[in-house]
Amino acid sequence: MKETHVSEIRKYVTAVPVFVYEDDSIHTVINKFITNPVTRAVYVVNKNRMLQGIITIQDILKRISVDFYSTSFIYSEPSFTGYNIMSSIKDSSAGDIMNTDTYSVKDDDSIEHAFSIIFQNHAGEIPVVDKQDKLIGDLNVIELLVLWEKRGKK
């Protein structure tokens, strides 16, 4: 059977990768997830669209859980420690919360290699970059399921 490459399936689910810039607010990041519900990661890029970091939905949920947890402190702690924590989170930028230990694949990588990267990083999707690490797409695990299903019907 012919080897399948990332370029052959990466647009089944997401034609354009969801990204923000390093100085975008946490609110911008959250809105990217809300307006793109299939997205499991928002990629952080610089002005040249070079991949700088990744923010997963789990990263955002961890931040928000601190926010919800901190709300109870506003009413129970006279020092307003909880409010200070919430304020610092709300003022965070994408660059503040991104994971800089990035992983990615290229269009000419095999799907087997992409699977390996996804499993190693417990990722729902991974960025696709060109030779200069410029973000050009992403590979969603649903796209891998689509490929598996298509192969099974042949």
mmCIF file of C-alpha atoms in Angstrom:
data_model
loop_
_atom_site.group_PDB
_atom_site.id
_atom_site.type_symbol
_atom_site.label_atom_id
_atom_site.label_comp_id
_atom_site.label_asym_id
_atom_site.label_seq_id
_atom_site.Cartn_x
_atom_site.Cartn_y
_atom_site.Cartn_z
ATOM 1 C CA MET A 1 0.000 0.000 0.000
ATOM 2 C CA LYS A 2 1.173 3.514 -0.848
ATOM 3 C CA GLU A 3 2.556 5.548 2.047
ATOM 4 C CA THR A 4 0.265 8.429 2.985
ATOM 5 C CA HIS A 5 1.759 11.825 3.767
ATOM 6 C CA VAL A 6 0.489 14.589 6.024
ATOM 7 C CA SER A 7 -0.235 16.846 3.023
ATOM 8 C CA GLU A 8 -2.788 14.352 1.703
ATOM 9 C CA ILE A 9 -5.129 14.523 4.700
ATOM 10 C CA ARG A 10 -4.406 17.639 6.750
ATOM 11 C CA LYS A 11 -7.269 19.659 5.254
ATOM 12 C CA TYR A 12 -10.070 17.118 5.790
ATOM 13 C CA VAL A 13 -11.214 18.847 8.991
ATOM 14 C CA THR A 14 -9.347 22.140 9.269
ATOM 15 C CA ALA A 15 -8.359 23.935 6.097
ATOM 16 C CA VAL A 16 -6.670 26.795 7.941
ATOM 17 C CA PRO A 17 -4.821 26.435 11.258
ATOM 18 C CA VAL A 18 -6.078 28.463 14.211
ATOM 19 C CA PHE A 19 -3.367 30.795 15.459
ATOM 20 C CA VAL A 20 -2.735 33.901 17.539
ATOM 21 C CA TYR A 21 0.208 36.212 17.985
ATOM 22 C CA GLU A 22 2.392 36.219 21.087
ATOM 23 C CA ASP A 23 0.976 39.506 22.377
ATOM 24 C CA ASP A 24 -2.696 38.563 21.870
ATOM 25 C CA SER A 25 -4.740 38.377 25.075
ATOM 26 C CA ILE A 26 -5.960 35.229 26.787
ATOM 27 C CA HIS A 27 -9.459 36.389 25.795
ATOM 28 C CA THR A 28 -8.433 36.235 22.131
ATOM 29 C CA VAL A 29 -7.133 32.696 22.658
ATOM 30 C CA ILE A 30 -10.366 31.613 24.367
ATOM 31 C CA ASN A 31 -12.439 33.144 21.576
ATOM 32 C CA LYS A 32 -10.434 31.165 19.010
ATOM 33 C CA PHE A 33 -11.475 27.955 20.787
ATOM 34 C CA ILE A 34 -15.097 29.104 21.044
ATOM 35 C CA THR A 35 -15.404 30.097 17.386
ATOM 36 C CA ASN A 36 -13.561 26.967 16.180
ATOM 37 C CA PRO A 37 -15.080 24.176 18.316
ATOM 38 C CA VAL A 38 -13.202 21.354 16.565
ATOM 39 C CA THR A 39 -9.910 23.009 17.560
ATOM 40 C CA ARG A 40 -7.901 21.378 20.345
ATOM 41 C CA ALA A 41 -4.845 23.646 20.055
ATOM 42 C CA VAL A 42 -4.198 27.250 19.141
ATOM 43 C CA TYR A 43 -0.783 27.920 17.688
ATOM 44 C CA VAL A 44 1.208 30.965 18.735
ATOM 45 C CA VAL A 45 3.205 32.580 15.947
ATOM 46 C CA ASN A 46 5.404 35.629 15.500
ATOM 47 C CA LYS A 47 4.801 38.335 12.887
ATOM 48 C CA ASN A 48 6.380 36.087 10.218
ATOM 49 C CA ARG A 49 3.986 33.277 11.179
ATOM 50 C CA MET A 50 6.826 31.181 12.572
ATOM 51 C CA LEU A 51 5.647 28.730 15.221
ATOM 52 C CA GLN A 52 6.600 29.970 18.697
ATOM 53 C CA GLY A 53 4.375 27.890 20.938
ATOM 54 C CA ILE A 54 1.215 25.877 21.415
ATOM 55 C CA ILE A 55 -1.755 26.449 23.711
ATOM 56 C CA THR A 56 -3.970 23.393 24.099
ATOM 57 C CA ILE A 57 -7.550 23.378 25.257
ATOM 58 C CA GLN A 58 -6.272 21.658 28.414
ATOM 59 C CA ASP A 59 -3.899 24.578 29.062
ATOM 60 C CA ILE A 60 -6.815 27.018 28.876
ATOM 61 C CA LEU A 61 -9.042 24.842 31.056
ATOM 62 C CA LYS A 62 -6.325 24.676 33.710
ATOM 63 C CA ARG A 63 -6.108 28.481 33.687
ATOM 64 C CA ILE A 64 -9.873 28.855 33.904
ATOM 65 C CA SER A 65 -10.129 26.330 36.741
ATOM 66 C CA VAL A 66 -7.751 28.522 38.733
ATOM 67 C CA ASP A 67 -10.040 31.433 37.877
ATOM 68 C CA PHE A 68 -13.159 29.617 39.145
ATOM 69 C CA TYR A 69 -11.352 28.326 42.213
ATOM 70 C CA SER A 70 -10.045 31.796 42.976
ATOM 71 C CA THR A 71 -13.523 33.334 42.881
ATOM 72 C CA SER A 72 -14.431 31.613 46.141
ATOM 73 C CA PHE A 73 -11.454 33.284 47.800
ATOM 74 C CA ILE A 74 -12.751 36.749 46.947
ATOM 75 C CA TYR A 75 -15.614 36.179 49.357
ATOM 76 C CA SER A 76 -13.745 34.184 51.999
ATOM 77 C CA GLU A 77 -10.341 35.875 52.207
ATOM 78 C CA PRO A 78 -10.065 39.466 53.398
ATOM 79 C CA SER A 79 -6.738 39.822 51.546
ATOM 80 C CA PHE A 80 -8.405 39.334 48.119
ATOM 81 C CA THR A 81 -5.627 36.940 47.127
ATOM 82 C CA GLY A 82 -8.051 35.188 44.811
ATOM 83 C CA TYR A 83 -8.844 38.429 43.032
ATOM 84 C CA ASN A 84 -5.151 39.101 42.481
ATOM 85 C CA ILE A 85 -4.696 35.655 40.931
ATOM 86 C CA MET A 86 -7.719 36.156 38.656
ATOM 87 C CA SER A 87 -6.508 39.568 37.551
ATOM 88 C CA SER A 88 -3.087 38.246 36.611
ATOM 89 C CA ILE A 89 -4.615 35.453 34.532
ATOM 90 C CA LYS A 90 -7.020 37.789 32.751
ATOM 91 C CA ASP A 91 -4.121 40.084 31.881
ATOM 92 C CA SER A 92 -2.027 37.230 30.453
ATOM 93 C CA SER A 93 -0.992 37.143 26.821
ATOM 94 C CA ALA A 94 -0.687 34.133 24.556
ATOM 95 C CA GLY A 95 3.082 34.411 24.936
ATOM 96 C CA ASP A 96 2.724 34.163 28.726
ATOM 97 C CA ILE A 97 0.762 30.928 28.692
ATOM 98 C CA MET A 98 2.040 29.103 25.597
ATOM 99 C CA ASN A 99 4.075 25.935 25.779
ATOM 100 C CA THR A 100 7.354 26.662 24.012
ATOM 101 C CA ASP A 101 8.348 22.993 23.948
ATOM 102 C CA THR A 102 6.739 22.609 20.532
ATOM 103 C CA TYR A 103 6.264 19.613 18.303
ATOM 104 C CA SER A 104 5.260 19.611 14.651
ATOM 105 C CA VAL A 105 5.233 17.696 11.396
ATOM 106 C CA LYS A 106 5.902 18.670 7.801
ATOM 107 C CA ASP A 107 3.730 18.013 4.738
ATOM 108 C CA ASP A 108 6.055 15.300 3.445
ATOM 109 C CA ASP A 109 6.137 13.398 6.759
ATOM 110 C CA SER A 110 4.388 10.045 6.822
ATOM 111 C CA ILE A 111 1.119 9.586 8.666
ATOM 112 C CA GLU A 112 2.853 6.947 10.779
ATOM 113 C CA HIS A 113 5.348 9.590 11.929
ATOM 114 C CA ALA A 114 2.474 12.002 12.640
ATOM 115 C CA PHE A 115 0.704 9.324 14.718
ATOM 116 C CA SER A 116 3.882 8.869 16.722
ATOM 117 C CA ILE A 117 4.149 12.610 17.464
ATOM 118 C CA ILE A 118 0.459 12.792 18.418
ATOM 119 C CA PHE A 119 0.719 9.867 20.834
ATOM 120 C CA GLN A 120 4.006 11.025 22.372
ATOM 121 C CA ASN A 121 2.498 14.430 23.119
ATOM 122 C CA HIS A 122 -1.034 13.305 24.019
ATOM 123 C CA ALA A 123 -2.214 15.827 21.423
ATOM 124 C CA GLY A 124 -5.576 16.274 19.739
ATOM 125 C CA GLU A 125 -3.876 17.975 16.825
ATOM 126 C CA ILE A 126 -0.402 18.995 15.781
ATOM 127 C CA PRO A 127 0.938 21.901 13.773
ATOM 128 C CA VAL A 128 2.205 21.444 10.240
ATOM 129 C CA VAL A 129 5.144 23.688 9.393
ATOM 130 C CA ASP A 130 7.303 24.277 6.343
ATOM 131 C CA LYS A 131 11.094 23.955 6.270
ATOM 132 C CA GLN A 132 11.476 27.369 7.959
ATOM 133 C CA ASP A 133 9.020 26.440 10.756
ATOM 134 C CA LYS A 134 6.333 28.700 9.310
ATOM 135 C CA LEU A 135 2.861 27.483 10.272
ATOM 136 C CA ILE A 136 1.058 26.214 7.174
ATOM 137 C CA GLY A 137 -1.604 23.919 8.632
ATOM 138 C CA ASP A 138 -2.474 21.420 11.286
ATOM 139 C CA LEU A 139 -3.312 17.754 11.523
ATOM 140 C CA ASN A 140 -6.323 16.877 13.649
ATOM 141 C CA VAL A 141 -6.842 13.380 15.065
ATOM 142 C CA ILE A 142 -10.240 13.348 13.347
ATOM 143 C CA GLU A 143 -8.397 13.561 10.021
ATOM 144 C CA LEU A 144 -6.522 10.416 10.986
ATOM 145 C CA LEU A 145 -9.846 8.706 11.710
ATOM 146 C CA VAL A 146 -11.157 9.811 8.301
ATOM 147 C CA LEU A 147 -8.102 8.261 6.645
ATOM 148 C CA TRP A 148 -8.521 5.031 8.608
ATOM 149 C CA GLU A 149 -12.192 4.863 7.650
ATOM 150 C CA LYS A 150 -11.418 5.487 3.952
ATOM 151 C CA ARG A 151 -8.755 2.778 3.957
ATOM 152 C CA GLY A 152 -11.179 0.359 5.586
ATOM 153 C CA LYS A 153 -13.781 0.838 2.865
ATOM 154 C CA LYS A 154 -11.379 -0.022 0.029
#
